[in-house]
Short mmCIF file of C-alpha atoms in Angstrom, two decimals:
data_model
loop_
_atom_site.label_atom_id
_atom_site.label_comp_id
_atom_site.label_asym_id
_atom_site.label_seq_id
_atom_site.Cartn_x
_atom_site.Cartn_y
_atom_site.Cartn_z
CA MET A 902 14.61 -22.34 29.80
CA PHE A 903 12.63 -19.33 31.05
CA ARG A 904 11.64 -21.29 34.14
CA PHE A 905 15.33 -21.62 34.95
CA PHE A 906 15.72 -17.86 34.73
CA LEU A 907 12.74 -17.34 37.01
CA GLY A 908 14.41 -19.78 39.37
CA GLY A 909 17.46 -17.50 39.53
CA ASP A 910 19.67 -18.84 36.72
CA ASN A 911 21.03 -15.67 35.02
CA ASP A 912 22.83 -17.74 32.36
CA ALA A 913 19.41 -18.95 31.19
CA PHE A 914 18.35 -15.36 30.52
CA GLU A 915 21.53 -14.73 28.53
CA ARG A 916 20.73 -17.80 26.41
CA ILE A 917 17.18 -16.51 25.87
CA VAL A 918 18.56 -13.15 24.69
CA ALA A 919 21.07 -14.86 22.39
CA MET A 920 18.32 -17.03 20.86
CA HIS A 921 15.80 -14.25 20.17
CA GLU A 922 17.64 -10.93 20.00
CA ASP A 923 18.33 -10.82 16.26
CA GLU A 924 14.81 -11.85 15.22
CA LEU A 925 13.17 -9.43 17.64
CA PHE A 926 15.44 -6.59 16.53
CA ARG A 927 14.66 -7.19 12.83
CA PHE A 928 10.92 -7.29 13.55
CA ILE A 929 10.99 -4.04 15.53
CA ASP A 930 13.30 -2.36 13.01
CA ARG A 931 10.89 -3.20 10.18
CA ILE A 932 8.22 -1.30 12.04
CA VAL A 933 10.09 1.74 13.40
CA GLN A 934 12.63 2.12 10.55
CA ASP A 935 15.28 3.46 12.89
CA PHE A 936 18.28 1.25 13.69
CA HIS A 937 19.15 2.93 16.98
CA GLU A 938 15.56 3.13 18.17
CA ALA A 939 15.02 -0.52 17.22
CA LYS A 940 18.09 -1.49 19.28
CA HIS A 941 16.76 0.53 22.20
CA LEU A 942 13.28 -1.02 21.94
CA THR A 943 14.77 -4.53 21.68
CA ILE A 944 16.71 -3.95 24.90
CA GLU A 945 13.56 -2.53 26.48
CA ALA A 946 11.60 -5.64 25.48
CA PHE A 947 14.15 -7.90 27.17
CA ALA A 948 14.17 -5.63 30.21
CA GLN A 949 10.39 -5.92 30.44
CA LEU A 950 10.71 -9.67 30.14
CA ALA A 951 13.31 -9.77 32.90
CA VAL A 952 11.39 -7.50 35.25
CA GLY A 953 7.85 -8.63 34.50
CA GLY A 954 8.59 -12.20 33.49
CA LYS A 955 6.39 -13.61 36.19
CA LYS A 956 3.44 -12.34 34.10
CA PHE A 957 4.39 -14.86 31.41
CA ALA A 958 1.95 -17.66 32.08
CA GLY A 959 3.34 -20.02 29.46
CA GLU A 960 0.11 -19.99 27.44
CA SER A 961 2.13 -19.04 24.38
CA SER A 962 5.71 -19.60 23.34
CA LEU A 963 8.35 -17.32 24.79
CA LYS A 964 9.02 -16.01 21.26
CA THR A 965 5.37 -15.04 20.88
CA TYR A 966 5.40 -13.33 24.26
CA LEU A 967 8.58 -11.40 23.33
CA PHE A 968 7.17 -10.37 19.95
CA THR A 969 4.02 -9.14 21.70
CA ILE A 970 6.15 -6.96 23.96
CA GLY A 971 8.18 -5.78 20.95
CA LYS A 972 5.08 -5.04 18.86
CA ASN A 973 3.54 -3.03 21.71
CA LEU A 974 6.75 -1.06 22.29
CA ALA A 975 7.12 -0.35 18.56
CA ALA A 976 3.47 0.70 18.24
CA ARG A 977 3.81 3.00 21.25
CA HIS A 978 6.97 4.50 19.75
CA MET A 979 5.28 5.04 16.38
CA LYS A 980 2.30 6.66 18.06
CA LYS A 981 4.60 9.06 19.91
CA ARG A 982 6.46 9.78 16.71
CA GLY A 983 3.16 10.44 14.96
CA LYS A 984 3.77 8.29 11.90
CA ALA A 985 2.32 5.10 10.56
CA PRO A 986 4.76 2.19 10.84
CA HIS A 987 7.16 1.93 7.91
CA ILE A 988 8.42 -1.38 6.53
CA PRO A 989 11.70 -1.47 4.56
CA TYR A 990 11.35 -3.09 1.19
CA GLU A 991 15.08 -3.76 0.96
CA GLU A 992 14.88 -6.42 3.68
CA VAL A 993 11.31 -7.57 3.45
CA PHE A 994 10.95 -8.38 -0.23
CA GLU A 995 14.01 -10.51 -0.90
CA PHE A 996 11.73 -13.11 -2.51
CA LEU A 997 11.71 -10.97 -5.65
CA ILE A 998 15.41 -11.65 -6.27
CA SER A 999 16.22 -14.19 -8.96
CA ASP A 1000 19.47 -16.06 -9.63
CA ASP A 1001 19.61 -15.23 -13.34
CA GLU A 1002 19.60 -11.47 -12.96
CA THR A 1003 19.88 -9.29 -16.05
CA PRO A 1004 19.96 -5.48 -16.03
CA HIS A 1005 16.36 -5.45 -17.28
CA SER A 1006 15.16 -7.97 -14.68
CA TYR A 1007 17.04 -6.04 -11.98
CA MET A 1008 15.27 -2.81 -12.94
CA GLU A 1009 11.91 -4.59 -13.12
CA ARG A 1010 12.52 -6.21 -9.72
CA ASP A 1011 13.49 -2.84 -8.27
CA GLU A 1012 10.29 -1.27 -9.61
CA ASN A 1013 8.25 -4.17 -8.21
CA LYS A 1014 9.93 -3.77 -4.84
CA ARG A 1015 9.09 -0.09 -4.77
CA LEU A 1016 5.50 -0.75 -5.75
CA LEU A 1017 5.15 -3.53 -3.18
CA HIS A 1018 6.71 -1.36 -0.48
CA ASP A 1019 4.45 1.59 -1.25
CA THR A 1020 1.42 -0.68 -1.40
CA LEU A 1021 2.17 -2.24 1.98
CA GLN A 1022 2.43 1.25 3.43
CA ASP A 1023 -1.10 1.92 2.19
CA LEU A 1024 -2.47 -1.07 4.12
CA LYS A 1025 -3.92 -0.70 7.58
CA TYR A 1026 -1.35 -1.23 10.34
CA GLU A 1027 -3.16 -4.40 11.46
CA TYR A 1028 -2.85 -5.87 7.94
CA ARG A 1029 0.86 -5.05 7.77
CA ALA A 1030 1.47 -6.52 11.23
CA VAL A 1031 -0.30 -9.81 10.48
CA LEU A 1032 1.54 -10.21 7.16
CA LEU A 1033 4.89 -9.54 8.84
CA LEU A 1034 4.24 -11.97 11.68
CA LEU A 1035 2.93 -14.78 9.49
CA TYR A 1036 5.12 -14.55 6.42
CA PHE A 1037 8.31 -12.85 7.51
CA GLU A 1038 8.61 -13.97 11.14
CA ASP A 1039 7.28 -17.45 10.34
CA MET A 1040 4.75 -17.46 13.17
CA SER A 1041 1.77 -19.76 13.18
CA TYR A 1042 -1.75 -18.34 13.18
CA ARG A 1043 -1.96 -19.18 16.86
CA GLN A 1044 1.30 -17.39 17.70
CA ALA A 1045 0.36 -14.35 15.62
CA GLY A 1046 -3.00 -14.30 17.37
CA GLN A 1047 -1.35 -14.30 20.74
CA ALA A 1048 1.01 -11.52 19.67
CA MET A 1049 -1.89 -9.41 18.40
CA ASN A 1050 -4.40 -10.30 21.15
CA LYS A 1051 -6.71 -12.05 18.70
CA SER A 1052 -8.03 -15.56 18.31
CA GLU A 1053 -6.59 -17.94 15.74
CA LYS A 1054 -9.79 -17.64 13.72
CA GLN A 1055 -9.60 -13.83 13.79
CA ILE A 1056 -5.99 -14.01 12.56
CA LYS A 1057 -6.99 -16.31 9.69
CA HIS A 1058 -9.71 -13.87 8.65
CA LEU A 1059 -7.41 -10.88 9.10
CA ALA A 1060 -4.67 -12.55 7.03
CA PHE A 1061 -7.17 -13.40 4.30
CA ARG A 1062 -8.40 -9.80 4.19
CA ALA A 1063 -4.84 -8.44 4.33
CA LYS A 1064 -3.70 -10.62 1.42
CA ALA A 1065 -6.79 -9.70 -0.60
CA ALA A 1066 -6.28 -5.99 0.10
CA LEU A 1067 -2.59 -6.24 -0.81
CA LYS A 1068 -3.35 -8.13 -4.02
CA LYS A 1069 -6.06 -5.66 -5.07
CA LYS A 1070 -3.85 -2.65 -4.39
CA LEU A 1071 -0.92 -4.26 -6.23
CA GLU A 1072 -3.06 -5.07 -9.26
CA ASN A 1073 -4.47 -1.54 -9.30
CA GLY A 1074 -0.90 -0.23 -9.15
CA GLY A 1075 0.22 -2.23 -12.18
CA PHE A 1076 2.06 -5.07 -10.45
CA THR A 1077 2.40 -8.13 -12.66
CA TYR A 1078 2.91 -11.69 -11.46
CA HIS A 1079 5.46 -13.91 -13.19
#
C-alpha cells in the first residue's frame, strides 16, 4: 500500500494512517505519558513518513518502520523533558484483571499493578522498550530488533535479561504469582 502512496495515491496514505494511528498513538503515549504530546508525536511520525518515505527501503514492515520513528520521537521528547519514560499501569497491566472480582482481589490486583508499574519504571529504558514492543505491541523479535536498531539475536538476549530483571525486582518487592 505504501508503494501506492509513493506513486502519488494520497488515498493510500490515508488508509495507512487509519490502519496504524491508534496503535502508534498508544505506544507513544505509554512512553511520554502525555495525551496531547502523544497526539502531536503521532502526527509528527506520520509527517516524517510522508516526507521521508522514500527512505523506507521495505526491509521491515511498515508498522515496524513507523514504530521506529515513533520510538525515536518519544525518546527525543523524553530527553528534552529530562525524565525517564513513564509507562501507565492502568493500560499496560490489564492481564491482572480477573472475571470473578471480589473487593479483596480488586485491592490485591491494584497493589500488584502499582508494584509492577513501579518496578517497570526501575528497569533500564531499553528493557522497558523491548518488553513493550514484544508483549504489548505484539511485535516479533525481528520487528522489535528493527525498531530498536538491533539484531534479532540481540533482541532475544535483551528480552531474556529484561524479563529476568523484572522478575527479580518483582520478587524483591514482594510480588506473588498466582
